[in-house]
mmCIF file of C-alpha atoms in Angstrom:
data_model
loop_
_atom_site.group_PDB
_atom_site.id
_atom_site.type_symbol
_atom_site.label_atom_id
_atom_site.label_comp_id
_atom_site.label_asym_id
_atom_site.label_seq_id
_atom_site.Cartn_x
_atom_site.Cartn_y
_atom_site.Cartn_z
ATOM 1 C CA MET A 28 190.246 -235.993 -138.458
ATOM 2 C CA PHE A 29 191.556 -239.316 -137.183
ATOM 3 C CA LYS A 30 189.288 -242.349 -136.926
ATOM 4 C CA GLY A 31 191.697 -244.124 -134.571
ATOM 5 C CA THR A 32 193.891 -243.089 -131.667
ATOM 6 C CA ARG A 33 195.523 -239.688 -131.435
ATOM 7 C CA ILE A 34 197.402 -238.707 -128.290
ATOM 8 C CA PHE A 35 197.595 -235.035 -127.302
ATOM 9 C CA ARG A 36 200.353 -233.591 -125.150
ATOM 10 C CA ASN A 37 197.786 -231.721 -123.059
ATOM 11 C CA ARG A 38 194.445 -229.953 -123.329
ATOM 12 C CA GLU A 39 196.044 -226.749 -124.606
ATOM 13 C CA GLU A 40 197.651 -228.538 -127.538
ATOM 14 C CA ALA A 41 194.337 -230.187 -128.399
ATOM 15 C CA GLY A 42 192.662 -226.776 -128.308
ATOM 16 C CA ALA A 43 195.261 -225.307 -130.663
ATOM 17 C CA TRP A 44 194.602 -228.065 -133.196
ATOM 18 C CA LEU A 45 190.857 -227.512 -132.892
ATOM 19 C CA ALA A 46 191.326 -223.764 -133.326
ATOM 20 C CA GLU A 47 192.926 -224.324 -136.738
ATOM 21 C CA ARG A 48 189.849 -226.256 -137.859
ATOM 22 C CA LEU A 49 187.378 -223.751 -136.429
ATOM 23 C CA VAL A 50 189.044 -220.715 -137.994
ATOM 24 C CA GLN A 51 188.330 -222.292 -141.388
ATOM 25 C CA LEU A 52 184.589 -222.185 -140.599
ATOM 26 C CA ALA A 53 184.811 -218.376 -140.323
ATOM 27 C CA PRO A 54 181.968 -218.104 -137.780
ATOM 28 C CA GLU A 55 180.383 -214.660 -137.420
ATOM 29 C CA ARG A 56 180.124 -213.206 -133.884
ATOM 30 C CA PRO A 57 181.196 -216.436 -132.185
ATOM 31 C CA VAL A 58 181.029 -217.128 -128.467
ATOM 32 C CA VAL A 59 183.232 -219.927 -127.123
ATOM 33 C CA LEU A 60 181.462 -221.805 -124.328
ATOM 34 C CA ALA A 61 183.650 -224.115 -122.271
ATOM 35 C CA LEU A 62 182.308 -226.982 -120.175
ATOM 36 C CA PRO A 63 184.202 -226.773 -116.877
ATOM 37 C CA ARG A 64 186.546 -227.780 -115.781
ATOM 38 C CA GLY A 65 188.352 -229.743 -118.490
ATOM 39 C CA GLY A 66 186.910 -227.818 -121.408
ATOM 40 C CA VAL A 67 188.407 -224.499 -120.310
ATOM 41 C CA PRO A 68 192.077 -225.066 -121.295
ATOM 42 C CA VAL A 69 190.885 -226.561 -124.599
ATOM 43 C CA ALA A 70 188.657 -223.559 -125.260
ATOM 44 C CA ALA A 71 191.205 -220.851 -124.392
ATOM 45 C CA PRO A 72 193.300 -221.139 -127.598
ATOM 46 C CA ILE A 73 190.095 -221.385 -129.643
ATOM 47 C CA ALA A 74 188.802 -218.115 -128.186
ATOM 48 C CA ARG A 75 192.142 -216.435 -128.940
ATOM 49 C CA ALA A 76 192.198 -217.680 -132.524
ATOM 50 C CA LEU A 77 188.630 -216.527 -133.164
ATOM 51 C CA ASP A 78 188.977 -213.295 -131.153
ATOM 52 C CA ALA A 79 185.851 -214.430 -129.326
ATOM 53 C CA PRO A 80 184.707 -214.160 -125.718
ATOM 54 C CA LEU A 81 185.394 -217.202 -123.582
ATOM 55 C CA ALA A 82 182.499 -218.031 -121.247
ATOM 56 C CA LEU A 83 181.432 -220.945 -119.091
ATOM 57 C CA LEU A 84 178.467 -223.206 -119.740
ATOM 58 C CA LEU A 85 177.616 -224.907 -116.460
ATOM 59 C CA VAL A 86 176.586 -228.492 -117.167
ATOM 60 C CA ARG A 87 176.811 -231.534 -114.913
ATOM 61 C CA LYS A 88 176.661 -235.206 -115.750
ATOM 62 C CA LEU A 89 174.107 -237.346 -113.921
ATOM 63 C CA GLY A 90 176.071 -240.374 -112.751
ATOM 64 C CA ALA A 91 174.690 -243.905 -112.554
ATOM 65 C CA PRO A 92 174.190 -245.291 -109.020
ATOM 66 C CA VAL A 93 176.586 -248.210 -109.548
ATOM 67 C CA ASN A 94 179.138 -246.236 -111.569
ATOM 68 C CA PRO A 95 179.222 -242.441 -111.171
ATOM 69 C CA GLU A 96 181.446 -242.151 -114.254
ATOM 70 C CA LEU A 97 178.666 -243.624 -116.416
ATOM 71 C CA ALA A 98 176.251 -240.901 -117.505
ATOM 72 C CA ILE A 99 172.539 -241.584 -117.266
ATOM 73 C CA GLY A 100 171.962 -237.997 -118.375
ATOM 74 C CA ALA A 101 173.003 -234.418 -117.716
ATOM 75 C CA VAL A 102 171.592 -231.119 -116.507
ATOM 76 C CA VAL A 103 172.498 -227.648 -117.818
ATOM 77 C CA ASP A 104 172.179 -224.396 -115.908
ATOM 78 C CA GLY A 105 169.233 -222.201 -116.869
ATOM 79 C CA THR A 106 165.750 -221.006 -115.942
ATOM 80 C CA PRO A 107 164.502 -223.651 -115.718
ATOM 81 C CA PRO A 108 167.458 -226.089 -115.873
ATOM 82 C CA GLN A 109 167.510 -228.290 -118.988
ATOM 83 C CA THR A 110 167.750 -232.047 -118.351
ATOM 84 C CA VAL A 111 168.648 -234.673 -120.954
ATOM 85 C CA LEU A 112 168.343 -238.351 -120.006
ATOM 86 C CA ASN A 113 169.916 -241.444 -121.579
ATOM 87 C CA ARG A 114 166.856 -243.674 -121.446
ATOM 88 C CA ASP A 115 168.676 -246.741 -122.843
ATOM 89 C CA ILE A 116 171.189 -246.770 -119.985
ATOM 90 C CA ILE A 117 168.490 -245.938 -117.437
ATOM 91 C CA ALA A 118 166.418 -248.890 -118.625
ATOM 92 C CA ALA A 119 169.400 -251.257 -118.716
ATOM 93 C CA LEU A 120 170.377 -250.351 -115.144
ATOM 94 C CA ARG A 121 166.756 -250.128 -113.931
ATOM 95 C CA VAL A 122 167.303 -246.706 -112.387
ATOM 96 C CA ASP A 123 164.088 -245.398 -110.835
ATOM 97 C CA GLU A 124 162.781 -241.832 -111.131
ATOM 98 C CA GLU A 125 163.421 -241.041 -107.471
ATOM 99 C CA THR A 126 167.116 -241.906 -107.880
ATOM 100 C CA ILE A 127 167.343 -239.804 -111.037
ATOM 101 C CA GLU A 128 165.779 -236.784 -109.316
ATOM 102 C CA ARG A 129 168.050 -237.157 -106.287
ATOM 103 C CA GLU A 130 171.117 -237.160 -108.529
ATOM 104 C CA ARG A 131 169.715 -234.231 -110.516
ATOM 105 C CA GLN A 132 169.309 -232.139 -107.366
ATOM 106 C CA ARG A 133 172.826 -233.060 -106.228
ATOM 107 C CA GLN A 134 174.292 -231.874 -109.530
ATOM 108 C CA LEU A 135 172.208 -228.694 -109.516
ATOM 109 C CA ALA A 136 173.737 -227.909 -106.128
ATOM 110 C CA GLU A 137 177.202 -228.372 -107.638
ATOM 111 C CA ILE A 138 176.250 -226.027 -110.495
ATOM 112 C CA GLU A 139 175.317 -223.404 -107.899
ATOM 113 C CA ARG A 140 178.650 -223.931 -106.138
ATOM 114 C CA ARG A 141 180.562 -223.552 -109.388
ATOM 115 C CA ARG A 142 178.630 -220.447 -110.335
ATOM 116 C CA ALA A 143 179.723 -218.836 -107.076
ATOM 117 C CA ALA A 144 183.321 -220.107 -107.187
ATOM 118 C CA LEU A 145 184.068 -219.638 -110.883
ATOM 119 C CA LEU A 146 181.770 -216.945 -112.227
ATOM 120 C CA GLY A 147 181.960 -215.034 -108.968
ATOM 121 C CA ALA A 148 185.756 -214.886 -109.269
ATOM 122 C CA ALA A 149 185.779 -214.358 -113.048
ATOM 123 C CA PRO A 150 182.641 -212.373 -113.909
ATOM 124 C CA GLY A 151 183.877 -211.893 -117.463
ATOM 125 C CA ALA A 152 183.138 -215.576 -118.053
ATOM 126 C CA VAL A 153 179.379 -215.119 -117.645
ATOM 127 C CA PRO A 154 177.888 -215.952 -121.056
ATOM 128 C CA PRO A 155 176.712 -212.887 -123.005
ATOM 129 C CA PRO A 156 173.224 -212.865 -124.557
ATOM 130 C CA LEU A 157 173.334 -215.784 -126.976
ATOM 131 C CA ALA A 158 170.320 -215.144 -129.211
ATOM 132 C CA GLY A 159 171.475 -214.866 -132.814
ATOM 133 C CA ARG A 160 175.107 -215.710 -131.985
ATOM 134 C CA VAL A 161 177.305 -218.610 -133.132
ATOM 135 C CA ALA A 162 177.927 -220.741 -130.029
ATOM 136 C CA ILE A 163 180.939 -223.065 -130.002
ATOM 137 C CA VAL A 164 180.674 -225.633 -127.206
ATOM 138 C CA VAL A 165 184.040 -227.041 -126.135
ATOM 139 C CA ASP A 166 184.964 -229.972 -123.903
ATOM 140 C CA ASP A 167 188.088 -232.106 -123.566
ATOM 141 C CA GLY A 168 186.295 -235.239 -124.777
ATOM 142 C CA VAL A 169 182.926 -236.908 -125.245
ATOM 143 C CA ALA A 170 182.082 -240.481 -124.284
ATOM 144 C CA THR A 171 178.295 -240.983 -124.085
ATOM 145 C CA GLY A 172 177.470 -237.429 -125.174
ATOM 146 C CA ALA A 173 174.880 -236.792 -122.461
ATOM 147 C CA THR A 174 176.591 -233.670 -121.119
ATOM 148 C CA ALA A 175 177.124 -232.167 -124.562
ATOM 149 C CA ALA A 176 173.539 -232.995 -125.567
ATOM 150 C CA ALA A 177 172.213 -231.115 -122.528
ATOM 151 C CA ALA A 178 174.420 -228.132 -123.355
ATOM 152 C CA LEU A 179 173.202 -228.032 -126.949
ATOM 153 C CA ALA A 180 169.576 -228.329 -125.858
ATOM 154 C CA GLY A 181 170.035 -225.324 -123.598
ATOM 155 C CA LEU A 182 171.588 -223.311 -126.434
ATOM 156 C CA ARG A 183 168.735 -224.102 -128.785
ATOM 157 C CA ARG A 184 166.367 -222.822 -126.127
ATOM 158 C CA ALA A 185 168.475 -219.640 -125.900
ATOM 159 C CA GLY A 186 167.931 -218.995 -129.622
ATOM 160 C CA VAL A 187 171.480 -219.283 -130.964
ATOM 161 C CA ALA A 188 171.824 -218.874 -134.723
ATOM 162 C CA ARG A 189 174.277 -221.764 -134.973
ATOM 163 C CA ALA A 190 175.718 -224.252 -132.503
ATOM 164 C CA VAL A 191 178.994 -226.093 -133.048
ATOM 165 C CA LEU A 192 180.295 -228.889 -130.816
ATOM 166 C CA ALA A 193 184.114 -228.868 -130.833
ATOM 167 C CA VAL A 194 186.035 -231.634 -129.054
ATOM 168 C CA PRO A 195 189.462 -233.218 -129.478
ATOM 169 C CA VAL A 196 188.115 -236.764 -129.094
ATOM 170 C CA ILE A 197 184.641 -238.299 -129.240
ATOM 171 C CA ALA A 198 183.361 -241.862 -129.346
ATOM 172 C CA ALA A 199 182.434 -242.813 -132.901
ATOM 173 C CA ASP A 200 178.892 -243.851 -131.971
ATOM 174 C CA ALA A 201 178.289 -240.568 -130.138
ATOM 175 C CA ALA A 202 179.653 -238.631 -133.126
ATOM 176 C CA ALA A 203 177.319 -240.487 -135.483
ATOM 177 C CA ARG A 204 174.357 -239.788 -133.211
ATOM 178 C CA PHE A 205 175.098 -236.058 -133.005
ATOM 179 C CA ARG A 206 175.469 -235.759 -136.778
ATOM 180 C CA ALA A 207 172.253 -237.721 -137.340
ATOM 181 C CA GLU A 208 170.484 -235.175 -135.113
ATOM 182 C CA GLY A 209 171.871 -232.322 -137.210
ATOM 183 C CA THR A 210 174.578 -231.143 -134.807
ATOM 184 C CA GLU A 211 177.570 -229.447 -136.423
ATOM 185 C CA LEU A 212 180.536 -231.373 -135.012
ATOM 186 C CA VAL A 213 184.252 -230.600 -135.234
ATOM 187 C CA ALA A 214 186.394 -233.391 -133.789
ATOM 188 C CA LEU A 215 190.003 -234.449 -134.216
ATOM 189 C CA SER A 216 189.652 -238.121 -133.320
ATOM 190 C CA GLU A 217 186.652 -240.485 -133.390
ATOM 191 C CA PRO A 218 187.772 -243.881 -132.051
ATOM 192 C CA GLN A 219 185.404 -246.828 -132.260
ATOM 193 C CA ALA A 220 186.253 -247.912 -128.713
ATOM 194 C CA LEU A 221 186.855 -244.728 -126.745
ATOM 195 C CA GLY A 222 187.515 -246.058 -123.265
ATOM 196 C CA ALA A 223 188.603 -243.240 -120.945
ATOM 197 C CA VAL A 224 189.008 -239.727 -122.349
ATOM 198 C CA GLY A 225 192.170 -239.285 -120.278
ATOM 199 C CA ALA A 226 193.882 -242.041 -122.265
ATOM 200 C CA TYR A 227 194.120 -239.610 -125.204
ATOM 201 C CA TYR A 228 196.241 -237.108 -123.264
ATOM 202 C CA ARG A 229 199.757 -237.388 -121.864
ATOM 203 C CA ASP A 230 198.836 -234.726 -119.304
ATOM 204 C CA PHE A 231 195.239 -235.048 -118.129
ATOM 205 C CA HIS A 232 195.581 -233.673 -114.620
ATOM 206 C CA GLN A 233 192.524 -232.741 -112.595
ATOM 207 C CA LEU A 234 192.048 -228.986 -112.810
ATOM 208 C CA ASP A 235 191.075 -227.075 -109.693
ATOM 209 C CA ASP A 236 188.933 -223.945 -109.490
ATOM 210 C CA ALA A 237 191.945 -221.645 -109.164
ATOM 211 C CA GLU A 238 193.450 -222.890 -112.432
ATOM 212 C CA VAL A 239 190.144 -222.449 -114.255
ATOM 213 C CA VAL A 240 189.662 -218.925 -112.878
ATOM 214 C CA ALA A 241 193.208 -217.961 -113.931
ATOM 215 C CA LEU A 242 192.546 -219.124 -117.503
ATOM 216 C CA LEU A 243 189.258 -217.227 -117.645
ATOM 217 C CA LYS A 244 190.820 -214.020 -116.311
ATOM 218 C CA GLU A 245 193.686 -214.320 -118.788
ATOM 219 C CA ALA A 246 191.252 -214.713 -121.701
ATOM 220 C CA SER A 247 189.205 -211.725 -120.544
ATOM 221 C CA ALA A 248 192.292 -209.530 -120.106
ATOM 222 C CA ALA A 249 193.614 -210.488 -123.550
ATOM 223 C CA ARG A 250 190.390 -209.357 -125.208
ATOM 224 C CA ARG A 251 190.344 -206.084 -123.307
ATOM 225 C CA GLY A 252 193.976 -205.535 -124.335
#
């Protein structure tokens, strides 16, 4: 693990490096859960290495009113949906509850759209029953950690036996916070000043739904084969 800067060629390369680390953990009955869209190409080589199903975990960041890239929280798909809020940022920006709920409903609508577009086209990526399983949550990077925290909260509610957060790069303060909360974290780089996640990749192109669906179908076909 690198404390400073490590540049990956692309998400697939980062996933291959993570896979080497995760194989050493020897998880029993793992399920690899990718956060779309960017987490899917990272997760694909991990699922292959572990001979595990690759599924989607639908989570959306709640963006701040003045800066949508700044997370004031996140919401994860479920019945009911699980919401995690970053109260420090909310207080600093003086975001009111009505604004938070409006953004939450907007992101829930996007989760519904993605369920139809992605899981409808690649039904093999619907998560299997997770109770008692080892769940490995994968994204292409973590800045504030709000999205990952919501995902992990949803998994705890689902009764997983063990949850692992696996990311190529994560802000050092977020990593420290996850570990302090007891989260099992596998990361390749933990810079003190993260900046933009895309700065750690030479190729960080915006994935579209078709590319994500193709990766999911390929993973499903490989397991059937």
